[in-house]
CSV table of C-alpha atoms and ligand atoms in Angstrom, one decimal:
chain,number,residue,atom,x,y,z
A,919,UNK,CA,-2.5,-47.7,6.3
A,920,UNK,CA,-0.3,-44.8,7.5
A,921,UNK,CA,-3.0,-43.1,9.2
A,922,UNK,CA,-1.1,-43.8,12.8
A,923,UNK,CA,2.0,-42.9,11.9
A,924,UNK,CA,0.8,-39.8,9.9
A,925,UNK,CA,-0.8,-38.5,12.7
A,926,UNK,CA,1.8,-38.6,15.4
A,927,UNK,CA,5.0,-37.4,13.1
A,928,UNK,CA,7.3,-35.2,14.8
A,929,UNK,CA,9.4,-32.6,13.5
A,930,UNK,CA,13.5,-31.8,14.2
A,931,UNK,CA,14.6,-28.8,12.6
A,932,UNK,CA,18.2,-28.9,11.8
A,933,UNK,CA,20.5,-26.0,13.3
A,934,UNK,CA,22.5,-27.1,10.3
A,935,UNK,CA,21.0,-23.9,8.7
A,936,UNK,CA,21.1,-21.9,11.6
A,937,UNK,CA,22.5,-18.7,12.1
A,938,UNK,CA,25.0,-20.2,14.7
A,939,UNK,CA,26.0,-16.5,16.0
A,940,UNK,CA,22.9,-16.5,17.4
A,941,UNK,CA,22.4,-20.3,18.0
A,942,UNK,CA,20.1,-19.8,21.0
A,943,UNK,CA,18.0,-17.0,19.5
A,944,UNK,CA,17.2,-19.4,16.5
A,945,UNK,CA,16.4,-22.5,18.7
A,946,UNK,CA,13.9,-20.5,21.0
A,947,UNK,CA,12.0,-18.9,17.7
A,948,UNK,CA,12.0,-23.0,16.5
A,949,UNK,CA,10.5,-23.6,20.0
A,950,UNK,CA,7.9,-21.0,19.5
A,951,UNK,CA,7.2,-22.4,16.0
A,952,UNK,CA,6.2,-26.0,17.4
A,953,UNK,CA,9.3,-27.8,17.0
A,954,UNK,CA,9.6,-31.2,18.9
A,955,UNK,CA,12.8,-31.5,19.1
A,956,UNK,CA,16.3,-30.0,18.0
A,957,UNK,CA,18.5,-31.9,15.8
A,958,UNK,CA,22.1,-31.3,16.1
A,959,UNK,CA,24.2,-32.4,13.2
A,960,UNK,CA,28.2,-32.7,14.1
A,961,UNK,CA,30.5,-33.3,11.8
A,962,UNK,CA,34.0,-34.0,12.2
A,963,UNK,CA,35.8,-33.1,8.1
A,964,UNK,CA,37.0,-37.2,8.2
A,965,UNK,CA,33.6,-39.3,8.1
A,966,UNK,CA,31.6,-36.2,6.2
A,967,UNK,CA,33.7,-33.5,3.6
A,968,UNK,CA,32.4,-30.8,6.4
A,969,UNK,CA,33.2,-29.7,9.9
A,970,UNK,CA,30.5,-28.0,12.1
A,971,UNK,CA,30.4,-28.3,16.0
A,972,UNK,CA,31.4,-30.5,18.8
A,973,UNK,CA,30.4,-30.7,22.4
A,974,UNK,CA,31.4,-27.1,23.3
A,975,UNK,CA,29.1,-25.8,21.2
A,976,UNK,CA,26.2,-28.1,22.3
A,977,UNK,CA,27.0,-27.5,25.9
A,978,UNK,CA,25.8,-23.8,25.4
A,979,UNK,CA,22.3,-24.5,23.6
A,980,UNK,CA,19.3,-24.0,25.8
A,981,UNK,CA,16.4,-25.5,25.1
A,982,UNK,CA,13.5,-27.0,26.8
A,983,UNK,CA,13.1,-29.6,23.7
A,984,UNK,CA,15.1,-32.8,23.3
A,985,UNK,CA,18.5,-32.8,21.4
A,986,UNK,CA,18.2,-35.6,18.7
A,987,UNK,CA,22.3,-35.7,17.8
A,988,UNK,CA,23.3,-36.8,14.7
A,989,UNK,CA,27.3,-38.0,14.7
A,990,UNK,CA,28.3,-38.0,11.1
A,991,UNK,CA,32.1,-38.6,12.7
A,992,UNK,CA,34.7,-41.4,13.1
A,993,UNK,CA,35.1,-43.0,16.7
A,994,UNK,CA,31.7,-42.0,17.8
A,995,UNK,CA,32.5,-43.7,20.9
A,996,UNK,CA,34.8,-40.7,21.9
A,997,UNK,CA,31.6,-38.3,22.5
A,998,UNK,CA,29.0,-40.6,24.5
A,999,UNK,CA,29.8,-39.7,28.1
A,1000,UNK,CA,30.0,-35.9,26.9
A,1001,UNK,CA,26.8,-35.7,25.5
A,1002,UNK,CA,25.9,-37.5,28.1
A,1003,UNK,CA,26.8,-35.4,30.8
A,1004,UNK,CA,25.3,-32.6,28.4
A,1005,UNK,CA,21.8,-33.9,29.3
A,1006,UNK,CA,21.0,-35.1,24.7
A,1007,UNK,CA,18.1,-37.4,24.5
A,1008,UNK,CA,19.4,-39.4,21.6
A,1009,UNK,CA,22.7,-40.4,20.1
A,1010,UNK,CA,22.7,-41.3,16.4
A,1011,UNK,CA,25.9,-42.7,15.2
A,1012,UNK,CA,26.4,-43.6,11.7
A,1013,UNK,CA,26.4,-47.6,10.5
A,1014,UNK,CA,29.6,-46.8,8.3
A,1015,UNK,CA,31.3,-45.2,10.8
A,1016,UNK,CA,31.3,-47.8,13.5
A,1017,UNK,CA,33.9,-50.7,13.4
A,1018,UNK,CA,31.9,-52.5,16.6
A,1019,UNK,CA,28.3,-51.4,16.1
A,1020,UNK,CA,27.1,-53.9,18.7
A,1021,UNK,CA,29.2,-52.1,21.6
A,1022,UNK,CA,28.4,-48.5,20.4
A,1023,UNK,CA,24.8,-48.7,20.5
A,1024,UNK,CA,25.0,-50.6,23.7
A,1025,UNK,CA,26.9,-48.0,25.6
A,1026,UNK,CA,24.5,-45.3,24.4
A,1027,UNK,CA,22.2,-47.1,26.1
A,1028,UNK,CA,24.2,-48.1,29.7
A,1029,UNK,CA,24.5,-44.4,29.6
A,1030,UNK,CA,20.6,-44.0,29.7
A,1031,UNK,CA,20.3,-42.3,26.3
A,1032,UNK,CA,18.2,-43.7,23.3
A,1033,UNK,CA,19.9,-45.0,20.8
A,1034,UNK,CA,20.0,-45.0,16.8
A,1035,UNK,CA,21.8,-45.5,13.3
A,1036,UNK,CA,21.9,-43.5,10.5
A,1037,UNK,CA,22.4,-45.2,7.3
A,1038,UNK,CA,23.4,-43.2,4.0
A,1039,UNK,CA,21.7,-43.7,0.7
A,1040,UNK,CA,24.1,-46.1,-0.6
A,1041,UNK,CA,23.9,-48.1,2.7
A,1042,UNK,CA,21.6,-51.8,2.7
A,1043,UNK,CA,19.4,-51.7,5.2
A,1044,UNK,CA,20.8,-55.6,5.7
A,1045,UNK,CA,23.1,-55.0,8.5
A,1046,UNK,CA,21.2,-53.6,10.9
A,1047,UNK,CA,19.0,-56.7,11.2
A,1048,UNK,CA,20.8,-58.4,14.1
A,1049,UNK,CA,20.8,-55.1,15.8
A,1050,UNK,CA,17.5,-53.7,15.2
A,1051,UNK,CA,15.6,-55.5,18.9
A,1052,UNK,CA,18.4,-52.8,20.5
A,1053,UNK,CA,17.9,-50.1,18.7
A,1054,UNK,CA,15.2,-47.2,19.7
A,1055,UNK,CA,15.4,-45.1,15.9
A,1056,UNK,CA,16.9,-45.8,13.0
A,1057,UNK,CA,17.9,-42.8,10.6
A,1058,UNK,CA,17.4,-42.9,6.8
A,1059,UNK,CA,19.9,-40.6,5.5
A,1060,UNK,CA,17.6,-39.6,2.3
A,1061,UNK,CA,20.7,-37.4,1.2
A,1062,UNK,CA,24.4,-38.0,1.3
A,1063,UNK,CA,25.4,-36.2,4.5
A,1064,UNK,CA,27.8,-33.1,5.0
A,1065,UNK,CA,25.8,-30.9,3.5
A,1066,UNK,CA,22.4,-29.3,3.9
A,1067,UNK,CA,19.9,-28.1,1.4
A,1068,UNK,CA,20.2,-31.3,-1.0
A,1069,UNK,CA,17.9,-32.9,-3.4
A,1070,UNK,CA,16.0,-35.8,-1.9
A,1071,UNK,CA,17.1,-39.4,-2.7
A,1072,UNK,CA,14.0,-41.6,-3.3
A,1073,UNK,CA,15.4,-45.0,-2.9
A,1074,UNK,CA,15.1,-43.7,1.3
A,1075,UNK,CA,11.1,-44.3,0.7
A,1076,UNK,CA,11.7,-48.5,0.0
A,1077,UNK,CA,13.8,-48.5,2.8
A,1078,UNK,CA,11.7,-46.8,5.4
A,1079,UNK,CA,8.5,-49.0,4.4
A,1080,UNK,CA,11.5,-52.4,4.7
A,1081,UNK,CA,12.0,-51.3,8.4
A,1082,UNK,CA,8.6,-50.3,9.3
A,1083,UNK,CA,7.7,-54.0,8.2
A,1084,UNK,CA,10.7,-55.2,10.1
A,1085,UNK,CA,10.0,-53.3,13.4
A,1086,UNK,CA,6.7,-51.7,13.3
A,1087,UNK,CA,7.3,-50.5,16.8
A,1088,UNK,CA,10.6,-49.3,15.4
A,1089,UNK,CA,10.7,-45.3,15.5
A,1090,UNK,CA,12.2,-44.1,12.2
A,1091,UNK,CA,13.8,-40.7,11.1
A,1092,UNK,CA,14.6,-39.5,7.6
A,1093,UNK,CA,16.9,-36.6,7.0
A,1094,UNK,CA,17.6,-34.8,3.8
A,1095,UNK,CA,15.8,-33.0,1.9
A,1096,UNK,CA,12.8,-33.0,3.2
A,1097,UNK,CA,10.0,-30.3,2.4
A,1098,UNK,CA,6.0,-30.6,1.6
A,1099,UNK,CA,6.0,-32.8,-1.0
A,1100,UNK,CA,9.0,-34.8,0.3
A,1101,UNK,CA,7.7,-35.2,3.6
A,1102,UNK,CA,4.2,-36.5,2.4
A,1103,UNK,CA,5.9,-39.3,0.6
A,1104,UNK,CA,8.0,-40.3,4.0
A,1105,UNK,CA,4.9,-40.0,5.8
A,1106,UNK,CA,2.6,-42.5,3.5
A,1107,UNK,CA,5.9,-44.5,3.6
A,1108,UNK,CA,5.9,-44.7,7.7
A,1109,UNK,CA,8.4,-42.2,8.8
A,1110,UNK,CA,8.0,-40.6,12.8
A,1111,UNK,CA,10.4,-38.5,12.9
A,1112,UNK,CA,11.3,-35.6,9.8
A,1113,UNK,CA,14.4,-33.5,10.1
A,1114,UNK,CA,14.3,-30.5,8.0
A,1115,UNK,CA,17.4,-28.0,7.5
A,1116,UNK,CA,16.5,-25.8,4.8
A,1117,UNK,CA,13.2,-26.1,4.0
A,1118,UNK,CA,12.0,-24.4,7.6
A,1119,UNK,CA,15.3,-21.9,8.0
A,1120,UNK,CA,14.7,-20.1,4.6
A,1121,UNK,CA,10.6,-19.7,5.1
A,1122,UNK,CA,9.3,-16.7,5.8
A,1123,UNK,CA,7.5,-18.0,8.8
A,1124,UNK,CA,8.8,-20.9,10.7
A,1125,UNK,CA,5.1,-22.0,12.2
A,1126,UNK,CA,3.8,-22.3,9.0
A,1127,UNK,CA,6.8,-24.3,7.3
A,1128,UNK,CA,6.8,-26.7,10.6
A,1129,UNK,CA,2.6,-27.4,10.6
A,1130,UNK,CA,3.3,-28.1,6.5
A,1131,UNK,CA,5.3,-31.0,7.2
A,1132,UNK,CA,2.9,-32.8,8.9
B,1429,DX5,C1,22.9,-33.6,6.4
B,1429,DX5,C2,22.4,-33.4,7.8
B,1429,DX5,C3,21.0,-32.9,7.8
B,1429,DX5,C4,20.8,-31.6,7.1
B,1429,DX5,C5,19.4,-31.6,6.5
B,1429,DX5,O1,24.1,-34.2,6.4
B,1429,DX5,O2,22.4,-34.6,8.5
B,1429,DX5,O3,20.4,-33.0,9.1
B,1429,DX5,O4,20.9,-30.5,8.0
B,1429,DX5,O5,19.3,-30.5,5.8
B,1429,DX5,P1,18.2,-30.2,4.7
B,1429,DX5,O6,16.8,-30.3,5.4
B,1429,DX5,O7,18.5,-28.8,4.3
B,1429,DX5,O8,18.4,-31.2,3.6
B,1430,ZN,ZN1,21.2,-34.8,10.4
């Protein structure tokens, strides 16, 4: 049954859809409106067709509530100690991205943060296997990334319920597209963790689009 994992789901808006001239205004009214954590998507124009933020940006958010950064960028390696010495709570780096997987993840974690991969919707959830005992999350991109407010990909569902039978200690995130109905299906399916860009940034009222997810 889902039951477990249904009850305990967290939810990381994306400040994807933020209004980043006011970055900090937005997090604290996504603080106020239950969030559990903030999930900060950087994007460098070579691994994704889109360029957002780096770590000068992320060094000015103030938040009480964990950073959950998502590096859709080549070389992930190049930002660790920065977002380190930032203070985020998890690195997620993407499985495409990495040429030596095995070294990425295990500096995240030298450097005391927790440590993920993100794999895109064309992506077998194969590879990861020999990796999986080091990992703390592993992202299910359930759209292609670069872009938010995208349809949601359903083959994401098969491979959340593979992993969860994989790991079932394993914490799991999916990412795209993700709104009422979407994020019922993830749940049922075993997901922790729902990022949501859109679907909470264009509600009327924040509270009430964050308690719908869950
Ligand atoms: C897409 C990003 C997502 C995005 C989700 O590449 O990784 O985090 O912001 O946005 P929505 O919820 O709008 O699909
Ligand atoms: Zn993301």
């Amino acid at each position: 049954m889902n039951s477990e994992n249904s009850q305990k789901v967290l939810i990381a808006p994306s400040i994807l859809s933020a209004d980043l001239g006011k970055l900090n205004e937005e997090i604290a009214a996504l603080e106020a409106a239950g969030a559990d954590m903030i999930h900060v998507d950087v994007m460098d124009n070579h691994f994704v067709p889109n360029l957002t933020f780096g770590v000068p940006v992320i060094r000015c958010i103030r938040s009480r509530l964990p950073l959950d950064c998502h590096l859709m960028v080549e070389n992930p390696e190049n930002y660790l100690e920065e977002l380190h010495a930032i203070g985020v709570a998890s690195v997620t780096v993407h499985f495409e991205a990495c040429k030596h997987l095995h070294r990425v993840i295990t500096r995240i974690r030298e450097l005391g943060m927790k440590a993920a991969v993100a794999i895109n919707p064309g992506t077998v959830i194969d590879g990861l296997r020999d990796v999986l005992p080091l990992l703390d999350m592993v992202l299910v991109m359930s759209v292609n990334p670069g872009f938010g407010g995208q349809k949601f990909i359903e083959n994401s569902l098969e491979k959340i319920r593979a992993l969860r039978a994989l790991r079932p200690d394993l914490v799991i995130e999916v990412d795209g597209g993700i709104n009422t109905e979407t994020a019922e299906l993830c749940r049922a399916a075993g997901v922790n963790i729902l990022v949501a860009g859109a679907f909470i940034f264009k509600a009327a009222d924040k509270k009430v689009a964050i308690a719908s997810l869950r």
